[in-house]
mmCIF file of C-alpha atoms in Angstrom:
data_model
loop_
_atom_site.group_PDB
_atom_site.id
_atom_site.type_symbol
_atom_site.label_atom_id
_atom_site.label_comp_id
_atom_site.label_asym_id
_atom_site.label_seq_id
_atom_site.Cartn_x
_atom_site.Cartn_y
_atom_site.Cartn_z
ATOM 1 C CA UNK A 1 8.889 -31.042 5.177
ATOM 2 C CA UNK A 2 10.841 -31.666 2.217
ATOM 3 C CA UNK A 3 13.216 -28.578 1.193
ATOM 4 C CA UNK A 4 11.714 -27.336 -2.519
ATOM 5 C CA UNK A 5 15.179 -27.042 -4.270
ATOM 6 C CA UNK A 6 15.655 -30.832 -3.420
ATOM 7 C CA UNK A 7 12.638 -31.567 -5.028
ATOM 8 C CA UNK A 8 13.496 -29.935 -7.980
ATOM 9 C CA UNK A 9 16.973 -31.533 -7.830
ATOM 10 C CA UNK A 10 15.119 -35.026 -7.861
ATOM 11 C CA UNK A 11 12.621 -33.994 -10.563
ATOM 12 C CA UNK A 12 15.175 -33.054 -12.325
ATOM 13 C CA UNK A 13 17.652 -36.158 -12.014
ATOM 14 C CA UNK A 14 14.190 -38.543 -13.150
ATOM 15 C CA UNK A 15 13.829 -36.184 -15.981
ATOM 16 C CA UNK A 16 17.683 -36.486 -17.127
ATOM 17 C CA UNK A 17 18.664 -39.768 -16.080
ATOM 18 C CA UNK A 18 21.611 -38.720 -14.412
ATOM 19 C CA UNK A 19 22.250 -36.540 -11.290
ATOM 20 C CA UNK A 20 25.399 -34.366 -12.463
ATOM 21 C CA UNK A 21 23.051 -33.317 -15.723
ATOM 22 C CA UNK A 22 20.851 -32.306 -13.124
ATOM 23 C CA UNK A 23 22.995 -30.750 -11.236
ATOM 24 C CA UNK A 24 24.502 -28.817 -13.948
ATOM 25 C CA UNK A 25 21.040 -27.347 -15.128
ATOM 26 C CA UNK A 26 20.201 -26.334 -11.733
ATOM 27 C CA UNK A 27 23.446 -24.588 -11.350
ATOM 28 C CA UNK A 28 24.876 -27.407 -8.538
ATOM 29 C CA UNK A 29 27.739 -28.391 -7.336
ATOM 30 C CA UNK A 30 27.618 -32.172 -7.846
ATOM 31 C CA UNK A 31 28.136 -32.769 -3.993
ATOM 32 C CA UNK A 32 25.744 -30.210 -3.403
ATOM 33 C CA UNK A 33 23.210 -32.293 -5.724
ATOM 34 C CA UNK A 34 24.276 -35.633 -3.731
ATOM 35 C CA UNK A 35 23.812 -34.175 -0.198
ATOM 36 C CA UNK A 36 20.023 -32.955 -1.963
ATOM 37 C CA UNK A 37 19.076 -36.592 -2.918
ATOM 38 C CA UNK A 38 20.321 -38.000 0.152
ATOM 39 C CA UNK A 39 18.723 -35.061 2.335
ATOM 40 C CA UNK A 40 14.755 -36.102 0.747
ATOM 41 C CA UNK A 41 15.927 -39.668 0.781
ATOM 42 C CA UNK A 42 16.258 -39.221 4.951
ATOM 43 C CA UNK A 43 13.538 -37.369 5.232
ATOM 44 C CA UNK A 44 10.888 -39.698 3.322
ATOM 45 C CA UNK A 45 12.511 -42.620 5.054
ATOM 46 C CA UNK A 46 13.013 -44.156 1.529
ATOM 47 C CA UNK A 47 15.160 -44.773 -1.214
ATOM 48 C CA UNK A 48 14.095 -43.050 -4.448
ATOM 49 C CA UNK A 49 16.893 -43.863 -6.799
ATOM 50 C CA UNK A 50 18.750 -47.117 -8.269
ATOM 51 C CA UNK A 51 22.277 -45.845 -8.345
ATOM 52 C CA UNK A 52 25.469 -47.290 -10.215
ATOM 53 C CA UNK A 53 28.091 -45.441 -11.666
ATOM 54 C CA UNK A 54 26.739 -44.957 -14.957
ATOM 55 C CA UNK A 55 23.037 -45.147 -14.318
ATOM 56 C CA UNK A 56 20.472 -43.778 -12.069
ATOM 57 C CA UNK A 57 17.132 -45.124 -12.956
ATOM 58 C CA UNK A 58 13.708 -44.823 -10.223
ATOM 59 C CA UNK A 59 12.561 -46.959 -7.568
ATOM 60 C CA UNK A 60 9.167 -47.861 -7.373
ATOM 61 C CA UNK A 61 9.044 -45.719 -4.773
ATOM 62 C CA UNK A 62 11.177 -43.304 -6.636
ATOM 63 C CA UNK A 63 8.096 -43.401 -8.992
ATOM 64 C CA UNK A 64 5.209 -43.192 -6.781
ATOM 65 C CA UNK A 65 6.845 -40.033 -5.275
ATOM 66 C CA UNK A 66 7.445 -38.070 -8.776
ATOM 67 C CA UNK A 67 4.502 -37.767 -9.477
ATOM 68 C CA UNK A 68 3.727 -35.900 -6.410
ATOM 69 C CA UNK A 69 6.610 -34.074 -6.297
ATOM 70 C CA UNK A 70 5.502 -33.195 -9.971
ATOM 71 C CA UNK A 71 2.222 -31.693 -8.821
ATOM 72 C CA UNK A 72 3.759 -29.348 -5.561
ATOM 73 C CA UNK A 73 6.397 -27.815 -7.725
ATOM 74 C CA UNK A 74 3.555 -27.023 -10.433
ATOM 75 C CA UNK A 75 1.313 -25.512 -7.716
ATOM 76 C CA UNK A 76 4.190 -23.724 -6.770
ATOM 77 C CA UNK A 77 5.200 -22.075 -10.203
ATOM 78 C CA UNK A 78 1.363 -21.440 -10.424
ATOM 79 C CA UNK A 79 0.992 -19.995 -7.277
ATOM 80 C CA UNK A 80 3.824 -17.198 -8.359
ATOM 81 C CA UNK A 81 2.094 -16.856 -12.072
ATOM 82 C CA UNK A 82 -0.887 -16.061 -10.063
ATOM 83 C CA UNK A 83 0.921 -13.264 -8.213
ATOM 84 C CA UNK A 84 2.956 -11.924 -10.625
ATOM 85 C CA UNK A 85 -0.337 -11.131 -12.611
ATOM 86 C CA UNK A 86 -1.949 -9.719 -9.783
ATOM 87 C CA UNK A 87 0.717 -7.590 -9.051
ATOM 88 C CA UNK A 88 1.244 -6.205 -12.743
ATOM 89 C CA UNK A 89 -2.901 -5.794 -13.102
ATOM 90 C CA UNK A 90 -5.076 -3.227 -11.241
ATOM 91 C CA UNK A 91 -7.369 -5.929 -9.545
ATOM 92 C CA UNK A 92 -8.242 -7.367 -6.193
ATOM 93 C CA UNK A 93 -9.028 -6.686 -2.630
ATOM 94 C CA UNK A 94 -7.720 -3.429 -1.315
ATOM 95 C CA UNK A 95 -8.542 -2.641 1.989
ATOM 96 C CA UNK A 96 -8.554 1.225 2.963
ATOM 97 C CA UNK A 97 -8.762 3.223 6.163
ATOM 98 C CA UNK A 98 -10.095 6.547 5.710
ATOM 99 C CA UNK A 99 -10.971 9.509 8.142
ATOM 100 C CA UNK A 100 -14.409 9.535 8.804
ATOM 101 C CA UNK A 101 -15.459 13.409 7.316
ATOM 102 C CA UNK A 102 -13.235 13.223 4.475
ATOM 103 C CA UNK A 103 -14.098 9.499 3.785
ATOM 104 C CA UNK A 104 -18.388 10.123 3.947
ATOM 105 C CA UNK A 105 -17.877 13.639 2.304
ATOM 106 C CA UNK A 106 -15.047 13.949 -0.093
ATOM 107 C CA UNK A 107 -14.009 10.259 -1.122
ATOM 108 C CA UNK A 108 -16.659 7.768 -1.229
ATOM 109 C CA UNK A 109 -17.950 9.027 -4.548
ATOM 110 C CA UNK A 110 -14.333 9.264 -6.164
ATOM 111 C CA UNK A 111 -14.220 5.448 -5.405
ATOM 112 C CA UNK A 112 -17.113 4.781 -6.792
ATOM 113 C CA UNK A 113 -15.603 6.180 -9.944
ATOM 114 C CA UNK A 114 -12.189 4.288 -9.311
ATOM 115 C CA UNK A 115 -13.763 0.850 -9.026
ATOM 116 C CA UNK A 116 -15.652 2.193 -12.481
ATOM 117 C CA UNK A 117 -12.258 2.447 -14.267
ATOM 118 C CA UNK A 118 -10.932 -0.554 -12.816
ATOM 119 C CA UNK A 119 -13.764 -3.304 -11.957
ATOM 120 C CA UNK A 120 -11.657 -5.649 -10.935
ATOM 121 C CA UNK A 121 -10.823 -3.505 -7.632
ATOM 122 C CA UNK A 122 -12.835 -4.726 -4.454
ATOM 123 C CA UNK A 123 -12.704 -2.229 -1.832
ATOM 124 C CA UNK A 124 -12.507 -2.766 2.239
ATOM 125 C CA UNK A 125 -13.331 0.660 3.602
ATOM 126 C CA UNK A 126 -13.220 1.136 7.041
ATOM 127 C CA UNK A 127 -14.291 4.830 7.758
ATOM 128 C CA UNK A 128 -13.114 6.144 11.451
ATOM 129 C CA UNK A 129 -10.970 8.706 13.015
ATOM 130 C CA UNK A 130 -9.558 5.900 15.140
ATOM 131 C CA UNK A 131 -5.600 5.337 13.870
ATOM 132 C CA UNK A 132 -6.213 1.962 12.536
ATOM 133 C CA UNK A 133 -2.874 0.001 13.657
ATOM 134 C CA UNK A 134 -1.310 -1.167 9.726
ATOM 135 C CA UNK A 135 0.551 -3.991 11.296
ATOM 136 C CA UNK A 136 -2.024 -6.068 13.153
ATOM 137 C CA UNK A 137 -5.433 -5.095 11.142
ATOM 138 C CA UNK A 138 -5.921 -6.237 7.547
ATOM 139 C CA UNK A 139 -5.558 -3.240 6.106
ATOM 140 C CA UNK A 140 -3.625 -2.393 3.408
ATOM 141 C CA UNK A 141 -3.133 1.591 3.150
ATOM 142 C CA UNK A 142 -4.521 4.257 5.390
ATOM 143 C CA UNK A 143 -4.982 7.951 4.333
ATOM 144 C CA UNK A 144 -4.273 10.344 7.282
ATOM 145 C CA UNK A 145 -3.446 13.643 8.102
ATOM 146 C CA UNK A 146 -0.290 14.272 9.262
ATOM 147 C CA UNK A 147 2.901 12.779 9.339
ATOM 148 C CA UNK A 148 2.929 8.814 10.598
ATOM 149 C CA UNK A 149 4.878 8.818 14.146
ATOM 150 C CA UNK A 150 6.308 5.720 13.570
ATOM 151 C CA UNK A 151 9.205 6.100 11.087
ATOM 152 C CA UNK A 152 9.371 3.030 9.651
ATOM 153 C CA UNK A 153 6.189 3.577 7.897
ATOM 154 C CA UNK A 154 6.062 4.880 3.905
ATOM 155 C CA UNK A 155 4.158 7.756 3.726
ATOM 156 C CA UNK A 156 2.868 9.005 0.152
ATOM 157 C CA UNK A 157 1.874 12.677 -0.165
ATOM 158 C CA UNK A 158 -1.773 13.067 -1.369
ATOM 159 C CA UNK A 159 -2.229 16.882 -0.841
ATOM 160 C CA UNK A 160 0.757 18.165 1.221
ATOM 161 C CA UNK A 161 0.028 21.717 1.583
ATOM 162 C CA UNK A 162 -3.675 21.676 3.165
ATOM 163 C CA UNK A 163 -4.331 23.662 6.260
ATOM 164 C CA UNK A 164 -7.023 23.764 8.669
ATOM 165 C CA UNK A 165 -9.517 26.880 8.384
ATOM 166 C CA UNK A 166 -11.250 28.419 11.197
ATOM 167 C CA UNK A 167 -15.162 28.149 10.431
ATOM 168 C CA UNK A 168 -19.096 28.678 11.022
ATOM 169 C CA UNK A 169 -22.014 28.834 9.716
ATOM 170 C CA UNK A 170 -23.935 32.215 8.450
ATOM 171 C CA UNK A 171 -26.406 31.389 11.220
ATOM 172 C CA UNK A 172 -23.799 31.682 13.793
ATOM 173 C CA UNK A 173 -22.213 34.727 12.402
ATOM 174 C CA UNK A 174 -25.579 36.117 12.526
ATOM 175 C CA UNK A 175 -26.015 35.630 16.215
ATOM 176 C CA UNK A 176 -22.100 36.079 17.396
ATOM 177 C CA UNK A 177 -19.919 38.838 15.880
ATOM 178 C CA UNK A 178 -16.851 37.112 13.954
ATOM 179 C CA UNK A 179 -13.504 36.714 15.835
ATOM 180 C CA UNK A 180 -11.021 39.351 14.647
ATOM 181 C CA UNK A 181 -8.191 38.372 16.890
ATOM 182 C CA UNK A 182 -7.338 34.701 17.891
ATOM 183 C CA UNK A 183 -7.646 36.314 21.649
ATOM 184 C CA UNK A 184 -11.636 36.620 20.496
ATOM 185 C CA UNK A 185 -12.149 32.879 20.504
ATOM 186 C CA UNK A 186 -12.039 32.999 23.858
ATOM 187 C CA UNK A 187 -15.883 34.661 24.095
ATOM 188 C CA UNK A 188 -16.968 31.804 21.084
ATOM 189 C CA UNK A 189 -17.792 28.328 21.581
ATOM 190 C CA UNK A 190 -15.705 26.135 20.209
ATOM 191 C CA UNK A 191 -16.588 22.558 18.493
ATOM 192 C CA UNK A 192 -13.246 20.267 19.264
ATOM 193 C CA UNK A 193 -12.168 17.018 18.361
ATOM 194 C CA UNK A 194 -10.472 14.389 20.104
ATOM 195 C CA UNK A 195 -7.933 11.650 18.615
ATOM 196 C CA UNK A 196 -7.299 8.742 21.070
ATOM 197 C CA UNK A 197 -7.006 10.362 24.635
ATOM 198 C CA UNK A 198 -6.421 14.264 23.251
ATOM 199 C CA UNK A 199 -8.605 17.027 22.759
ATOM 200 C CA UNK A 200 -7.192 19.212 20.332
ATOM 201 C CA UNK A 201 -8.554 22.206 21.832
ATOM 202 C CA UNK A 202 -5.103 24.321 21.119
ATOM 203 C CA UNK A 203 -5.536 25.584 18.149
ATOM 204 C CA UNK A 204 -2.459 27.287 16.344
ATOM 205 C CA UNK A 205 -1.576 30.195 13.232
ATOM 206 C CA UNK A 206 0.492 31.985 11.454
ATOM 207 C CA UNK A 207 0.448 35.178 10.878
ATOM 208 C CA UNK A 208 3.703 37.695 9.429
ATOM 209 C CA UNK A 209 6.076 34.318 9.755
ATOM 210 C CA UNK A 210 4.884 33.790 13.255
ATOM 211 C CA UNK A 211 3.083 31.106 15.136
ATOM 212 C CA UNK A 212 0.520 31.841 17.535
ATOM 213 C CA UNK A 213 -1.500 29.485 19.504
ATOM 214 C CA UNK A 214 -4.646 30.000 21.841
ATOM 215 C CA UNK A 215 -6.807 27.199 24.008
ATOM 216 C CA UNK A 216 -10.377 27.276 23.168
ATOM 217 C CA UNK A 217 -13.537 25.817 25.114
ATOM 218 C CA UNK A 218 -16.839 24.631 24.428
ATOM 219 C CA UNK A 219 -19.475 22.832 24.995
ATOM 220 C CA UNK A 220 -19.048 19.958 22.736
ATOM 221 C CA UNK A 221 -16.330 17.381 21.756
ATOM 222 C CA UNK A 222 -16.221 14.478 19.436
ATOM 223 C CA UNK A 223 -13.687 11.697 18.060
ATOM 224 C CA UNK A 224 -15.787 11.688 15.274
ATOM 225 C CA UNK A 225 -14.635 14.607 12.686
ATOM 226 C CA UNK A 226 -18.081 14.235 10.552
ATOM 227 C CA UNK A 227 -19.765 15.317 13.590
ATOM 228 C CA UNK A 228 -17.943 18.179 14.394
ATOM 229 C CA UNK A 229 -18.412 19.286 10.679
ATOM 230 C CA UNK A 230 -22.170 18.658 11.126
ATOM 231 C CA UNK A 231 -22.529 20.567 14.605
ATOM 232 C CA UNK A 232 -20.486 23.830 12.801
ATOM 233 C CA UNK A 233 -22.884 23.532 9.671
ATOM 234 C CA UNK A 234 -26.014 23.712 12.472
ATOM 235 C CA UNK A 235 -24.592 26.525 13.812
ATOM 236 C CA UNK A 236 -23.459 24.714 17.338
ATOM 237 C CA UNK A 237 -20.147 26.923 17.168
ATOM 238 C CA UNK A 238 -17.015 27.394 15.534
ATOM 239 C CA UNK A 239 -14.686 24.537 14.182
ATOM 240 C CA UNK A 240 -11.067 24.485 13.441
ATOM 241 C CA UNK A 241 -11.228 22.047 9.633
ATOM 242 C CA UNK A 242 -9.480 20.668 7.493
ATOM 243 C CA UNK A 243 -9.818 22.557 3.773
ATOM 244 C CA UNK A 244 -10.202 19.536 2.230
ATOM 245 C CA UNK A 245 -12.776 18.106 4.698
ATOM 246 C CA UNK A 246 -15.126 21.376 4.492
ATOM 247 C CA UNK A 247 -14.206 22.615 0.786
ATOM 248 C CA UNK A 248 -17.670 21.808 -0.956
ATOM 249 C CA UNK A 249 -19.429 23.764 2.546
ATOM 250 C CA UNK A 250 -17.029 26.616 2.050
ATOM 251 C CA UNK A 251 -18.567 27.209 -1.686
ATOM 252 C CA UNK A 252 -21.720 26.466 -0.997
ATOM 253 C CA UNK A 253 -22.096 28.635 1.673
ATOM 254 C CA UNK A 254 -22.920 26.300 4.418
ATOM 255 C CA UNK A 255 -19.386 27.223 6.393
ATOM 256 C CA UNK A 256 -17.663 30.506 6.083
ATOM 257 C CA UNK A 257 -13.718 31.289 7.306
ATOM 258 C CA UNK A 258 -12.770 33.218 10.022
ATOM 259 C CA UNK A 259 -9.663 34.851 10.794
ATOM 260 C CA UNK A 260 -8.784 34.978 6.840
ATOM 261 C CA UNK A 261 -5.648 37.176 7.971
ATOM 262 C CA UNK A 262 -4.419 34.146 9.952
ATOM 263 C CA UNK A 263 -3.112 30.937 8.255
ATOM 264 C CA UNK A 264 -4.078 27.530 9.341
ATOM 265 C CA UNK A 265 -1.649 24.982 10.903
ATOM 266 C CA UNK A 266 -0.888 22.713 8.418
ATOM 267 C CA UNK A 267 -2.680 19.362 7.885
ATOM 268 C CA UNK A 268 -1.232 17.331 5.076
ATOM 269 C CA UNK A 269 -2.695 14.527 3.735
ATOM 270 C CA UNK A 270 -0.977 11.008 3.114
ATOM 271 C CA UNK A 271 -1.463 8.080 2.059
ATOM 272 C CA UNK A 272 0.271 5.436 4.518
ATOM 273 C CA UNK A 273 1.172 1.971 3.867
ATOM 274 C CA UNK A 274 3.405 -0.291 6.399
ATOM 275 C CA UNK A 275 5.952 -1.136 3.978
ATOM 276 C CA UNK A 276 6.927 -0.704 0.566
ATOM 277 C CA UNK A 277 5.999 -4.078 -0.457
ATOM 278 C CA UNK A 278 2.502 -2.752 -0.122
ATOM 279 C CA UNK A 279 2.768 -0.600 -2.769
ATOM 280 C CA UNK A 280 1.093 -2.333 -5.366
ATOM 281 C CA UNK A 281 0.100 -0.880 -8.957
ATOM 282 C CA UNK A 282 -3.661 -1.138 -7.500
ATOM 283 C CA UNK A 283 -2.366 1.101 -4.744
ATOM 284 C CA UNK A 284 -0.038 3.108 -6.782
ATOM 285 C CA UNK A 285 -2.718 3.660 -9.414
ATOM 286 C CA UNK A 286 -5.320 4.764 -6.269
ATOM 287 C CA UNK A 287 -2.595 7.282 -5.165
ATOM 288 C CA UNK A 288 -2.176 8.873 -8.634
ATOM 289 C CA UNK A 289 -6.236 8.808 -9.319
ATOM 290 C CA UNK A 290 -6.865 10.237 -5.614
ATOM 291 C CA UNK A 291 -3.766 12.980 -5.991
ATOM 292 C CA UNK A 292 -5.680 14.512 -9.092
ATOM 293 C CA UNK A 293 -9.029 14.430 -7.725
ATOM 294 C CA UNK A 294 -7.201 16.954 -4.902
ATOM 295 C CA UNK A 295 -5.857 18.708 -7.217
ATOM 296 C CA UNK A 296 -9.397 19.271 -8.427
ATOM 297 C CA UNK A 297 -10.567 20.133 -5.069
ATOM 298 C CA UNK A 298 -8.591 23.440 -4.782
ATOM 299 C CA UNK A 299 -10.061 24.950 -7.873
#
């Protein structure tokens, strides 16, 4: 295929009548403009130019090809138009991964009112607690807890001081006294989740600057965080949370803390992208409008 700046170098020389005018608009070096010509020439397999030293006028294949060349160079400068004003508006596809309780829960109607402010936005949700791989799957941000492992990833902080709370519901409480110690979750059953292959079923505080850490059991287990929220709710056990996940059940009464003297493990949210080139103003707006609403959530 032909190289683009030597079809703007031959454009150009048609338009001027003269390949060193050419040249000099383009910013060439006059061999540089030569070598152009002669590349496209070799590579069409034709001659496109009449030259003489004081004239360069078209061939008629010279002319045939202009006006193609014409057309690619104008798709071309359309092409980046096009981008440039997607990039500088808040429109288009944007295609999210989002955990599955805080996604159903916490989120869904805040996009609702996102794609209300800006209706040019279509949204690609996929809701899971899978870790949806950012370089092979079309997606174009993620919002996780915790820090990405893999480094070369830009993580933008959403809500970086949530912690997980140790919960139930009244109707549990009513049935099993309330753990005073962490050594008391031993005698409590325990609703854990799994991500991939683990069980998080070490759950970990602070209390007076120190960490502690104890291994629960139960009789249930889930990769799907809505569910373990659900099965708490119902009274199935207790459920190490996110705040943010269980923050409406928490003042509504549906979940109540445990262990209020100890301090969660910290969960922060982010909102991950595989490179910075991702970060466009649709995504840059979504992380301001979604930082807010969190803000919200702690009042």
């Amino acid at each position: 295929m032909p190289r683009i700046e030597d079809l703007m170098l031959f454009v150009r020389a048609a338009d001027c009548g003269g390949l060193s005018a050419a040249a000099r608009e383009l910013d060439m070096a006059p061999a540089a403009a030569s070598a152009a010509l002669k590349r496209l020439e070799t590579a069409l397999g034709a001659r496109l130019f009449v030259r003489s030293t004081r004239s360069l006028r078209l061939t008629t294949d010279g002319e045939r090809y202009l006006v193609h060349a014409r057309e690619v160079l104008l798709a071309l400068e359309e092409g980046a138009a096009s981008v440039a004003r997607d990039t500088q508006s808040i429109s288009g596809d944007l295609n999210l991964s989002i955990p599955s309780d805080l996604g159903r829960n916490v989120m869904l109607p805040w996009l609702d009112e996102f794609q209300t402010l800006h209706p040019g936005i279509r949204f690609r949700i996929r809701i899971s607690d899978r870790l949806a791989d950012l370089y092979r799957q079309t997606i174009d941000v993620a919002i996780r807890y915790g820090e990405p492992e893999d480094s070369g990833m830009v993580a933008l902080p959403l809500a970086p001081d949530n912690r997980r709370v140790l919960c139930a519901s009244p109707n549990y409480f009513k049935k099993h006294a309330a753990p005073k110690k962490l050594a008391d979750l031993q005698a409590h059953n325990c609703l854990r989740f799994v991500l991939g292959e683990t069980v998080h079923e070490r759950w970990s505080f602070h209390r007076n600057k120190k960490m502690e850490a104890v291994t629960v059991h139960g009789d249930r287990v889930s990769d799907d965080g809505d569910l373990v929220r659900r099965w708490a709710i119902a009274g199935n056990g207790l459920a190490y949370k996110s705040r943010l996940d269980i923050s409406q059940d928490l003042k509504k009464g549906r979940l109540i803390a445990a262990l209020v003297d100890y301090q969660g493990e910290l969960a922060p949210l982010n909102l991950v992208c595989a490179h910075r080139l991702m970060l466009s103003p649709a995504v840059v707006s979504l992380r301001d409008f979604l930082r807010q609403r969190l803000e919200q959530l702690k009042d």
